[in-house]
Short mmCIF file of C-alpha atoms and ligand atoms in Angstrom, two decimals:
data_model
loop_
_atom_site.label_atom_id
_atom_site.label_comp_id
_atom_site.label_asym_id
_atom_site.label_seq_id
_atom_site.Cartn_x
_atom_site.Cartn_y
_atom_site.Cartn_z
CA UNK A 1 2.52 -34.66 -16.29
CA UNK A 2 6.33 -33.92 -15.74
CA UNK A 3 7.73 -31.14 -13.38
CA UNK A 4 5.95 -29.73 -10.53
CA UNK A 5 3.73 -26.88 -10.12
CA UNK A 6 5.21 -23.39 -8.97
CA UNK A 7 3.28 -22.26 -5.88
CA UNK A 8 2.58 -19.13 -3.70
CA UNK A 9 3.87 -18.89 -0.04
CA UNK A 10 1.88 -17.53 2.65
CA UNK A 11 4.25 -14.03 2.39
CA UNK A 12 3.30 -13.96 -1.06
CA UNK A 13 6.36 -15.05 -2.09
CA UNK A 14 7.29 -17.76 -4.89
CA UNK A 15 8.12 -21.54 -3.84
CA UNK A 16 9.76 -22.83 -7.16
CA UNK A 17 10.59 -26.32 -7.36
CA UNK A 18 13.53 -27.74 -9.48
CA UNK A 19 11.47 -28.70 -11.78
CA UNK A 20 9.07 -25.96 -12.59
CA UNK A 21 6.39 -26.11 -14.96
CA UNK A 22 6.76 -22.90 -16.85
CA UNK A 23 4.35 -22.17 -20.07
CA UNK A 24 5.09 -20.88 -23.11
CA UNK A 25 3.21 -18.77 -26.12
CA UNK A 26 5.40 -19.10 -29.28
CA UNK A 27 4.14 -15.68 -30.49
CA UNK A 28 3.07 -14.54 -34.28
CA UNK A 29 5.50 -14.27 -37.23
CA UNK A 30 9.30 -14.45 -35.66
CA UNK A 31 8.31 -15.36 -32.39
CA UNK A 32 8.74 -19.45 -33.59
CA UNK A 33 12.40 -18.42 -34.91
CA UNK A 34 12.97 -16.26 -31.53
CA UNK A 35 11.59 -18.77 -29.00
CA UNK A 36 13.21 -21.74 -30.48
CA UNK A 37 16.66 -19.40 -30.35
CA UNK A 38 15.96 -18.55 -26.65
CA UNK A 39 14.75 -21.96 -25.59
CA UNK A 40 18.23 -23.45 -26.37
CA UNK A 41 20.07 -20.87 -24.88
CA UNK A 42 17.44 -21.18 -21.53
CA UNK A 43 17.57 -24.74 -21.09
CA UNK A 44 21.43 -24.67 -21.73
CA UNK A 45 22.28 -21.90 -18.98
CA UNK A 46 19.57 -23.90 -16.60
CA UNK A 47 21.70 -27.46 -17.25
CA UNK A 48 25.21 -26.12 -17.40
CA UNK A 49 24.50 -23.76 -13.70
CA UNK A 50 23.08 -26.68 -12.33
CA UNK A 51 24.37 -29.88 -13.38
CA UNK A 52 20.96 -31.43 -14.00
CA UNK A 53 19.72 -31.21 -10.43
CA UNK A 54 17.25 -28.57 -11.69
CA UNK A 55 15.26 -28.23 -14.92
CA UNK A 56 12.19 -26.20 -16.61
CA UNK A 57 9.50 -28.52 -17.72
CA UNK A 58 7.54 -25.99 -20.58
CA UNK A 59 4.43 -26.12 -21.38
CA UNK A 60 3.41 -25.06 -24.55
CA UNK A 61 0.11 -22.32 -24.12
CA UNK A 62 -1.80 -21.77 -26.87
CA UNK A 63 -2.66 -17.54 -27.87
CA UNK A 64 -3.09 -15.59 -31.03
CA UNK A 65 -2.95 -16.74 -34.69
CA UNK A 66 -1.81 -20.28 -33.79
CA UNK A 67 -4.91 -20.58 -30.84
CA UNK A 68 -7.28 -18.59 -33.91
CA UNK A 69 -6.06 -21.50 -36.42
CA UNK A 70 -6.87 -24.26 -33.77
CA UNK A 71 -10.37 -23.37 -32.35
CA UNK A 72 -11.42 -19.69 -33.94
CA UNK A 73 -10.26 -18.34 -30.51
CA UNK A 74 -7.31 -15.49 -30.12
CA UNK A 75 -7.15 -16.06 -26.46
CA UNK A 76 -8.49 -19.20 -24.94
CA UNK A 77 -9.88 -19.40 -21.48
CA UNK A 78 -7.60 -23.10 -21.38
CA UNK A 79 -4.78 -20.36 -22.20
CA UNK A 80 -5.62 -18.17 -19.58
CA UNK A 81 -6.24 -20.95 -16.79
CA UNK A 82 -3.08 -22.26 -17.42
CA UNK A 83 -1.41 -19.39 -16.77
CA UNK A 84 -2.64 -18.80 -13.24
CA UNK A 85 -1.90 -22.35 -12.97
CA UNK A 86 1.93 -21.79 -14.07
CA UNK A 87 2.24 -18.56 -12.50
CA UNK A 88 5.23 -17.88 -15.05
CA UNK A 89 5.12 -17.82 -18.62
CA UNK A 90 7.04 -16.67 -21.26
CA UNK A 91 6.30 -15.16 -24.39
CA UNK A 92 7.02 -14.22 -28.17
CA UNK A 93 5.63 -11.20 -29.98
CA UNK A 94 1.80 -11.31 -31.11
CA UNK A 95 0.38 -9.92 -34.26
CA UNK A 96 -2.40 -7.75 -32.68
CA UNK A 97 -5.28 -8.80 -35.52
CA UNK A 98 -6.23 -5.84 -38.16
CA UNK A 99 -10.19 -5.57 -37.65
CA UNK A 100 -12.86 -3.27 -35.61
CA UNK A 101 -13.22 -3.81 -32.05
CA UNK A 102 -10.52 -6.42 -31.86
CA UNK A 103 -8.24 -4.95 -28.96
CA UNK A 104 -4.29 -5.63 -28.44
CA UNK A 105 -3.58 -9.84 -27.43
CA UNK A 106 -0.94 -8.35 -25.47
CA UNK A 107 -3.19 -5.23 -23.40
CA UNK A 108 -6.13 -8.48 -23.41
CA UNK A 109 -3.13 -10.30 -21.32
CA UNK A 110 -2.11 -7.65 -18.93
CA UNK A 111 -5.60 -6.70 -18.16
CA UNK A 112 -7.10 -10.19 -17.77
CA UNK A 113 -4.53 -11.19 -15.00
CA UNK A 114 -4.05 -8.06 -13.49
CA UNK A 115 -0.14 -7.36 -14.53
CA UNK A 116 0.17 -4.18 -13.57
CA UNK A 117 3.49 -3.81 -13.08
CA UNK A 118 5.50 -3.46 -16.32
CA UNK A 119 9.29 -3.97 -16.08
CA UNK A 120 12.33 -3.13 -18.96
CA UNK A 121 15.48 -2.88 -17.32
CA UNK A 122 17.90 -0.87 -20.22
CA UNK A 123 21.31 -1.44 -20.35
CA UNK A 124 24.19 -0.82 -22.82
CA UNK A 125 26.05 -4.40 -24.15
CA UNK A 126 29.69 -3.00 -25.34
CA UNK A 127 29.65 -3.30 -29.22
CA UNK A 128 26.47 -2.71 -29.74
CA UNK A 129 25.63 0.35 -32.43
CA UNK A 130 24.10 2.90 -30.14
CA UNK A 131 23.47 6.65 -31.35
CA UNK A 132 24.97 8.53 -28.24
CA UNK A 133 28.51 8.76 -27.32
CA UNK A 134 28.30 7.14 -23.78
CA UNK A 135 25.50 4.41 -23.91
CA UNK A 136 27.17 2.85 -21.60
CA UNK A 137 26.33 5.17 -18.70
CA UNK A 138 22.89 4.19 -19.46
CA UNK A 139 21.73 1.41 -16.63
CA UNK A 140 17.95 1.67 -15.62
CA UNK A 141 15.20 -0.60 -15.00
CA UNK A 142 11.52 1.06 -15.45
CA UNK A 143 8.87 0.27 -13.75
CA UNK A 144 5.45 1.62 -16.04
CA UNK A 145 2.01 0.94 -14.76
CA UNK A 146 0.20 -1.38 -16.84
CA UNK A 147 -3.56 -1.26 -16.32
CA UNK A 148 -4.67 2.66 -15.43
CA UNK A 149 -3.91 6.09 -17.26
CA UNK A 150 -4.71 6.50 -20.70
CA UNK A 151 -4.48 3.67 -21.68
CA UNK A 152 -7.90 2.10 -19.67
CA UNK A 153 -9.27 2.36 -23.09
CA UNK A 154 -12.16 4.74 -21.66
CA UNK A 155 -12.61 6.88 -24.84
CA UNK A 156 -15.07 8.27 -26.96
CA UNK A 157 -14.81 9.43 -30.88
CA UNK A 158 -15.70 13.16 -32.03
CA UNK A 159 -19.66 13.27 -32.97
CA UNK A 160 -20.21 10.20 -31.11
CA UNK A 161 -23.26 10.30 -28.82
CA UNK A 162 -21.34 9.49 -25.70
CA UNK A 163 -18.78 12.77 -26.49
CA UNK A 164 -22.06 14.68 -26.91
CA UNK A 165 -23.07 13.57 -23.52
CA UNK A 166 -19.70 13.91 -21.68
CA UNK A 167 -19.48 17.63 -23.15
CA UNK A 168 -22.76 18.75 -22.20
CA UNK A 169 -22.26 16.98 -18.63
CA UNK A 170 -18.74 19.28 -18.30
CA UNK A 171 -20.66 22.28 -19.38
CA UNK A 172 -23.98 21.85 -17.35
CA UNK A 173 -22.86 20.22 -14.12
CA UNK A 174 -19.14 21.97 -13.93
CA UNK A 175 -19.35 25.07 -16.09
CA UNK A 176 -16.44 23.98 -18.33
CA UNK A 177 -16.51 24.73 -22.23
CA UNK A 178 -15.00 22.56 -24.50
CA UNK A 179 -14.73 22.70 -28.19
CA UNK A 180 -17.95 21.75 -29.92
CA UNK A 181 -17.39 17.70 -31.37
CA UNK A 182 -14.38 17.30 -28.91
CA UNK A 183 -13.31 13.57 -28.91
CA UNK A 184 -12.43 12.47 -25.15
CA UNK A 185 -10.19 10.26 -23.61
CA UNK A 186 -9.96 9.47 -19.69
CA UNK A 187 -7.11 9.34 -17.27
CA UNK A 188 -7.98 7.07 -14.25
CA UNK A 189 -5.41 7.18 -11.51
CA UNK A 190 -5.75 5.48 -8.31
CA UNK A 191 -3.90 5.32 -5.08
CA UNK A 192 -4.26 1.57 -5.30
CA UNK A 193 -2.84 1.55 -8.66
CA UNK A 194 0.02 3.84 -8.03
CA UNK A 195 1.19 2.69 -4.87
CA UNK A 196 1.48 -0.87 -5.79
CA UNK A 197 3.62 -0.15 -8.90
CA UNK A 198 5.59 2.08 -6.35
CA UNK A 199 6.18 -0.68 -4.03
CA UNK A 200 7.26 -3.48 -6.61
CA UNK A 201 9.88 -0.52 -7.75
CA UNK A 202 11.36 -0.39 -4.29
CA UNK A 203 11.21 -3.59 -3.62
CA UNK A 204 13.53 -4.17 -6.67
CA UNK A 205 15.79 -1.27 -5.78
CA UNK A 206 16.13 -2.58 -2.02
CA UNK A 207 16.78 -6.56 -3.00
CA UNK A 208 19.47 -5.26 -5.45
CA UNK A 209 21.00 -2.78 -3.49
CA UNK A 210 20.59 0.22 -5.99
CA UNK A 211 20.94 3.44 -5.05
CA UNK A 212 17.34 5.25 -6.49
CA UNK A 213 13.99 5.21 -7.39
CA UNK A 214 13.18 8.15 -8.85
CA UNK A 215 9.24 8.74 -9.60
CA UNK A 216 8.80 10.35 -13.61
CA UNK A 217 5.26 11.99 -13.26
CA UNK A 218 3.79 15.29 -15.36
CA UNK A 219 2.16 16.68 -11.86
CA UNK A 220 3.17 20.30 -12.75
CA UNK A 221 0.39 20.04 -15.34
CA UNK A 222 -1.84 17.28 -14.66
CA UNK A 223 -1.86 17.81 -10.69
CA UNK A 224 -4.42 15.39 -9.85
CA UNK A 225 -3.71 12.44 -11.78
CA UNK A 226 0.46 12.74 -12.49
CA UNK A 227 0.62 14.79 -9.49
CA UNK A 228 -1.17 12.48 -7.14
CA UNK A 229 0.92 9.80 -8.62
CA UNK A 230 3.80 11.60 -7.05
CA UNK A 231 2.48 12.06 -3.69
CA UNK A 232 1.43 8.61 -3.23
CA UNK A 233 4.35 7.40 -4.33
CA UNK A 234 6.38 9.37 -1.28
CA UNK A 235 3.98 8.71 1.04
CA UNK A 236 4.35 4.59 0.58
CA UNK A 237 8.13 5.08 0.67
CA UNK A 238 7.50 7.04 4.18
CA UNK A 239 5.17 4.68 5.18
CA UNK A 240 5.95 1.28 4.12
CA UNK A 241 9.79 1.91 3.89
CA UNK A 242 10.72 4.99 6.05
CA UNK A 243 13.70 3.22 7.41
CA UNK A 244 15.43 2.12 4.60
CA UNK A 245 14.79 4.86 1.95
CA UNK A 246 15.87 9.27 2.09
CA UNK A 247 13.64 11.63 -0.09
CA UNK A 248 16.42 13.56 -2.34
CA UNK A 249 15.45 16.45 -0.30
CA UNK A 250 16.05 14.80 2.86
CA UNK A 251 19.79 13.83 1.46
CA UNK A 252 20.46 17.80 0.89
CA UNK A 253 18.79 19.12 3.73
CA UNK A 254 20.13 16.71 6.68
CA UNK A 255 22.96 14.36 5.53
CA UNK A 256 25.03 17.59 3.47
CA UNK A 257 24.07 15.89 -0.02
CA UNK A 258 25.20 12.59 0.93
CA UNK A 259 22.57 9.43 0.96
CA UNK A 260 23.30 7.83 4.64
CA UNK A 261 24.83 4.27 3.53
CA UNK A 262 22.06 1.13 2.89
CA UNK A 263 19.00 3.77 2.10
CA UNK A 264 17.62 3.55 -0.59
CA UNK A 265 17.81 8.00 -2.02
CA UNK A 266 13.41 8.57 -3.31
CA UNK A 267 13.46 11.25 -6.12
CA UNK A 268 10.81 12.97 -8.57
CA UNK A 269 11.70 14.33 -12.18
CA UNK A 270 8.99 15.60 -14.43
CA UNK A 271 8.68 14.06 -17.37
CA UNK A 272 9.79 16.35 -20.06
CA UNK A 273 13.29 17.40 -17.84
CA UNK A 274 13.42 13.16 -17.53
CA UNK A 275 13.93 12.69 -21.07
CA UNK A 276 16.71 14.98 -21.03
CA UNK A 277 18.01 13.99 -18.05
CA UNK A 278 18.12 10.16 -19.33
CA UNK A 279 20.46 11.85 -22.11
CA UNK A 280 22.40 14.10 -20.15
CA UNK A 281 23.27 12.94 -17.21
CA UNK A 282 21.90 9.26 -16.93
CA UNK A 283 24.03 7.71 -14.28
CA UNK A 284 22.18 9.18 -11.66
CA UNK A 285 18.83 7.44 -12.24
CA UNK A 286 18.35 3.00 -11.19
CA UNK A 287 14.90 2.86 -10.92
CA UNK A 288 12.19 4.74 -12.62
CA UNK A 289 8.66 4.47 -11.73
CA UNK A 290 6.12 5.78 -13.47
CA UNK A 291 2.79 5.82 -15.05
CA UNK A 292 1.39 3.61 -17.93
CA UNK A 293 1.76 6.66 -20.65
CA UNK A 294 4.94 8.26 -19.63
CA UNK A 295 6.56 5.07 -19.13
CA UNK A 296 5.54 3.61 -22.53
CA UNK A 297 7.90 6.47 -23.96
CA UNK A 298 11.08 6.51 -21.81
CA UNK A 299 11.31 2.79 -21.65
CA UNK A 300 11.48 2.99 -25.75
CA UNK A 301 13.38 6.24 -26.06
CA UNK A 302 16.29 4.27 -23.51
CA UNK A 303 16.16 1.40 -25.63
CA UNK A 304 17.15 3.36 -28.62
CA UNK A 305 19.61 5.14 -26.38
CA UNK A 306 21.43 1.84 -25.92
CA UNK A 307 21.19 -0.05 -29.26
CA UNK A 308 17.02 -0.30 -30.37
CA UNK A 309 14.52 -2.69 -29.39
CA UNK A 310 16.26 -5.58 -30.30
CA UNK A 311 18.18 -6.16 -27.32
CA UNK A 312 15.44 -4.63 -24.98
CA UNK A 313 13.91 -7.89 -22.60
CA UNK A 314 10.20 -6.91 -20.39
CA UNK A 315 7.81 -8.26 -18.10
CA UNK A 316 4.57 -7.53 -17.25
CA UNK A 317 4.25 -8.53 -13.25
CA UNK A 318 1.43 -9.08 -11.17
CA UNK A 319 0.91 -10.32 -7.36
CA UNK A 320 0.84 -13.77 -8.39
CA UNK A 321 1.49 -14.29 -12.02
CA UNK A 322 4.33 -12.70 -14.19
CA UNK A 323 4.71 -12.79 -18.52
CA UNK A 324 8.06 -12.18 -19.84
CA UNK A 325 8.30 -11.10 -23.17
CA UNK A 326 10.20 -9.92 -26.20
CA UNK A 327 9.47 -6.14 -26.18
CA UNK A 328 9.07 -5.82 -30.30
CA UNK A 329 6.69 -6.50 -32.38
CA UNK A 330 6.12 -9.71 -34.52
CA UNK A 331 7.63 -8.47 -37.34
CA UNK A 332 5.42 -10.37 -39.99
CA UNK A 333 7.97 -9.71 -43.16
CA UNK A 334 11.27 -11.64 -41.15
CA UNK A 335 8.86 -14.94 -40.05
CA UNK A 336 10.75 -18.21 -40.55
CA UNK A 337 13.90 -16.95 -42.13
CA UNK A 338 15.77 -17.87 -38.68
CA UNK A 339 17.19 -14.83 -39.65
CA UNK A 340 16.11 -11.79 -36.47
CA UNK A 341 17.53 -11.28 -33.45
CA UNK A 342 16.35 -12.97 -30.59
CA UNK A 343 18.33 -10.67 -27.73
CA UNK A 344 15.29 -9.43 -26.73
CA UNK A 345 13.64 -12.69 -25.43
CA UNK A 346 16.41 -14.40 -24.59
CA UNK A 347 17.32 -10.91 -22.33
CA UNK A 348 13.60 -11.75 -20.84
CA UNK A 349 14.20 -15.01 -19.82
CA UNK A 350 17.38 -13.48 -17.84
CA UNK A 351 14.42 -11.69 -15.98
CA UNK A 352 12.43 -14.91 -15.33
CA UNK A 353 15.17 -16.89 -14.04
CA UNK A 354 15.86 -13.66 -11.67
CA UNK A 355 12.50 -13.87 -10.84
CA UNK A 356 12.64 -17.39 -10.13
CA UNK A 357 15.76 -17.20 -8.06
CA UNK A 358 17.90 -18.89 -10.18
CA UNK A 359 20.11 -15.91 -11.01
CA UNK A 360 23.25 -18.09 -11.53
CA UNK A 361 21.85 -18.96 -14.85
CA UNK A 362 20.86 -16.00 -15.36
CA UNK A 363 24.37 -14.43 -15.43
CA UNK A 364 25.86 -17.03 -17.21
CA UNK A 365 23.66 -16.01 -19.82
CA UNK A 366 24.48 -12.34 -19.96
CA UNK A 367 28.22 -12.79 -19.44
CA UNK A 368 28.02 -15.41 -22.88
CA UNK A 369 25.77 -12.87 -25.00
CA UNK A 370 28.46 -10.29 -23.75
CA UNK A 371 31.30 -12.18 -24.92
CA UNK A 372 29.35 -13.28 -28.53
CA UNK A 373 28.56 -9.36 -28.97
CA UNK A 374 32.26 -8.24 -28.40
CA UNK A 375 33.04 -11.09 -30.54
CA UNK A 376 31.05 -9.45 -33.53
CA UNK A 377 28.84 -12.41 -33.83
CA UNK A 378 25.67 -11.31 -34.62
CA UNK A 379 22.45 -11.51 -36.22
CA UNK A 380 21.69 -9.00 -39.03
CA UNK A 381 20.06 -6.09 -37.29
CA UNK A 382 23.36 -5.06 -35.78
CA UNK A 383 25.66 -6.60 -38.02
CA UNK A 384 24.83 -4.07 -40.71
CA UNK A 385 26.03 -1.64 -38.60
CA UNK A 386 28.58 -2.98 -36.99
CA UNK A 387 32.43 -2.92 -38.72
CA UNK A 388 34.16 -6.31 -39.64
CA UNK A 389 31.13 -8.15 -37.75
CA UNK A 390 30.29 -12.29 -38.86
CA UNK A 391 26.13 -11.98 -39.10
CA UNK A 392 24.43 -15.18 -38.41
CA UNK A 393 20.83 -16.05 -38.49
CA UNK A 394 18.91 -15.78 -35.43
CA UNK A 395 19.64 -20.15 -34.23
CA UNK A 396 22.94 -19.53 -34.95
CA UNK A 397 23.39 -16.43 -32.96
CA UNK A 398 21.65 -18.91 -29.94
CA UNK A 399 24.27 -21.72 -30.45
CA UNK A 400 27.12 -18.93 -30.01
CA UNK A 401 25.54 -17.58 -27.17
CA UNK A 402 25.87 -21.64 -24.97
CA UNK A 403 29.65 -22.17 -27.06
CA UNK A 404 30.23 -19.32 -24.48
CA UNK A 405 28.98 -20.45 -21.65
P1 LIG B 501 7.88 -4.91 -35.15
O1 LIG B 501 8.64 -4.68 -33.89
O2 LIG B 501 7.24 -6.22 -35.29
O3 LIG B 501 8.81 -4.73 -36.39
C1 LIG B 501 9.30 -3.51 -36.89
C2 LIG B 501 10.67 -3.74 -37.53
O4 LIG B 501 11.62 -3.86 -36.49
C3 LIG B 501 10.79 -5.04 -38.31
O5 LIG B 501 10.38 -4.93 -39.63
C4 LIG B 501 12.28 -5.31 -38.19
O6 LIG B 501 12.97 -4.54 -39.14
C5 LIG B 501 12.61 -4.79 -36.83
N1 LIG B 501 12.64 -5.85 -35.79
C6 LIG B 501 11.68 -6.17 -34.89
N2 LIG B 501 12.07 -7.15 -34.10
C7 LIG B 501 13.32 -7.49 -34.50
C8 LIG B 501 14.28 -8.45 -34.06
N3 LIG B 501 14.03 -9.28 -33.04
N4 LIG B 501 15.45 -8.54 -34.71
C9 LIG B 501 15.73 -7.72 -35.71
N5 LIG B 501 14.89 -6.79 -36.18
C10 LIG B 501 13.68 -6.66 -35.57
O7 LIG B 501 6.78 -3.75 -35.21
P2 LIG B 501 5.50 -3.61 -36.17
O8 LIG B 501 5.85 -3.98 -37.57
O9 LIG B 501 4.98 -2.26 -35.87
O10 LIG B 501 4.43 -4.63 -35.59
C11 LIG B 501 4.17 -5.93 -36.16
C12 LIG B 501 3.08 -6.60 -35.34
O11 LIG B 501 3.56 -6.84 -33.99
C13 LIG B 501 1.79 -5.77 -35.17
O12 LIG B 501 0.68 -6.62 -35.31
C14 LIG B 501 1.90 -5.25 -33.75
O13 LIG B 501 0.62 -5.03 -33.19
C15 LIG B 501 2.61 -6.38 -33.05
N6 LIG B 501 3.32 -5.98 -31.82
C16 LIG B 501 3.33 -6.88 -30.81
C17 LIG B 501 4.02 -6.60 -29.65
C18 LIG B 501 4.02 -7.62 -28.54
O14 LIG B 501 3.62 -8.73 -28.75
N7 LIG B 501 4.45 -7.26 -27.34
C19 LIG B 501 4.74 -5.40 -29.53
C20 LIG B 501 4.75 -4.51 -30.61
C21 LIG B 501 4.03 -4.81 -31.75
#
């Protein structure tokens, strides 16, 4: 095999070689056109950064409709092997298959390797059709939690024996009434789960140097799940980080409303007064933590804020392994018309080469797909509503991002 194996230091940090192994899922319906487009424009930014003394070997991993085709599997254990083995992977959008019982690829993913840590940084590319006046002031990355809240999957239909039982549990053991045939859904929260989502988000703030991390809870109402969320999250920061971060109280209280210089300023909105605040007054928030439900809206509500999903790169991160992928769906009715736009994963491969440490391609990336947005050049999505723009299909838009470069 070519290219060397990415491997875990003792401090839990990454040792990447220059010449990574990094897998690959193509993804359902456009993610062929997409990964092909972002590919290019990956291995380009790699070659022209460094000259050829570094290069990603990909490995091509096998998951949904093209894994089904090959060996009546969605998800194959080789599949999920590998990408423990890789520790980095990258992926297109997945077609979650229509049928009873079959769960989300993409939830299947996060849960089996323990990516809890869901990242979308949002920011505003000038020229780019946005339905605000200032997009622009719009520059957050959140941080949602991937595997706990509502969305463990710990629910139970109206009528259905279990809801029976869980109703006359509430009633008999804790004297609470609920509607007769109530359906139920759980909310597990943990300290565990919080707090490590917490500490990933100020890590990132800290190794960038950005000035929040602001914690986006509903505790005012749901005091022992949201709310707890909120006091373990200040309690790491005081514990594991006490030197280099300020509560927001602490900034008007001691240091007459300014943060001292180098600390990191630890905040809390509510979740409602966050959505406004995202709209109103949004260059005041960096980082955003948050749990899985409450972070599943913002981070698609500030998408929309600057431009729509199509521009809008994630990752799901764990403590060893991390999947970067487009944040849309597969979009079934565009697949191979090399005609969508592949922003989005080609945005999330920015992330993995941050991730990797190799942040000089990185930039060279978003500095070209700067220049080829001002230019106008782009792929239909925005080029129907941008003025006196030249659309191009989805390879094309690729090959203008490395003419740029
Ligand atoms: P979708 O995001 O696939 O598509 C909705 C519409 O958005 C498309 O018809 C298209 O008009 C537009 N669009 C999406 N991506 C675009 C791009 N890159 N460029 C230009 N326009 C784009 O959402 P859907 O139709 O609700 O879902 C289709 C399938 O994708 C479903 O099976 C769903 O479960 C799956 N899905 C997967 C992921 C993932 O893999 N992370 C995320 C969301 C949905």
């Amino acid at each position: 095999m070519k290219g060397n194996w990415i491997t875990l230091l003792g401090n839990g940090d990454l040792n990447v070689p220059d010449d990574p192994v990094i897998g690959f899922i193509e993804g359902d319906g456009i993610g062929p056109d997409i990964w092909v487009a972002a590919r290019m424009v990956l291995d380009a930014a790699v070659e022209k950064s460094f000259g050829g003394r570094r290069k990603i070997f990909w490995r091509e991993l096998l998951a949904g409709e093209k894994a089904f085709e090959a060996n009546g599997v969605w998800v194959p254990q080789e599949t999920l092997d590998l990408l423990r083995k890789c520790m980095i992977a990258i992926k297109g959008p997945m077609t979650t298959p229509v049928g009873e019982g079959i769960r989300s690829l993409n939830v299947m993913l996060r849960q089996l390797l323990d990516l809890y840590a869901c990242v979308r940084p949002v920011r505003y590319f000038a020229g780019v059709p946005s339905p605000v006046k200032h997009p622009e002031r719009v520059n957050m990355v959140v941080f949602r939690e991937n595997t706990e809240d509502l969305y463990a999957g710990i629910e139970w239909a109206s009528g259905s024996m279990e809801a029976r039982r869980f109703a006359a549990i509430l009633k008999e053991e804790f004297g609470v009434d609920v509607p007769l045939e109530s359906a139920f859904g759980v909310k597990p929260m943990s300290r565990r789960g919080s707090q490590r989502l917490v500490r990933r988000a100020i890590q990132y703030a800290l190794a960038r140097k950005l000035p929040s991390v602001t914690f986006v809870h509903k505790g005012n109402i749901m005091k022992f799940t949201e709310g707890a969320f909120r006091k373990w999250g200040y309690e790491l920061a005081s514990e594991e980080f006490g030197d280099v971060t300020v509560t927001e109280w602490e900034v008007m209280e001691k240091h007459g409303g300014r943060a001292p210089s180098g600390r990191v300023v630890i905040k809390d909105r509510i979740a409602d007064s966050m959505f406004q605040q995202a709209l109103l007054r949004p260059e005041e928030y960096h980082v955003l933590a948050t749990p899985n439900l409450n972070g599943d809206y913002l981070s698609d509500a500030l998408a929309a804020q600057v431009g729509g999903l199509g521009m809008a790169p994630g990752a799901n991160i764990g403590d060893s392994c991390a999947v970067f992928e487009a944040t849309h769906g597969s979009a079934p009715k565009y697949a191979g018309m090399d005609k969508v736009n592949p922003g989005s994963l080609i945005l999330s491969g920015v992330m993995m080469l941050e991730h990797m440490g190799w942040d000089e391609a990185g930039k060279l990336i978003t500095r070209a797909l700067e220049r080829t947005i001002a230019d106008k050049v782009v792929t239909y999505d925005l080029a129907r509503q941008m003025e006196g723009a030249s659309e191009v299909k989805c390879s094309e838009f690729a090959g203008a991002i490395v003419d740029r470069m």
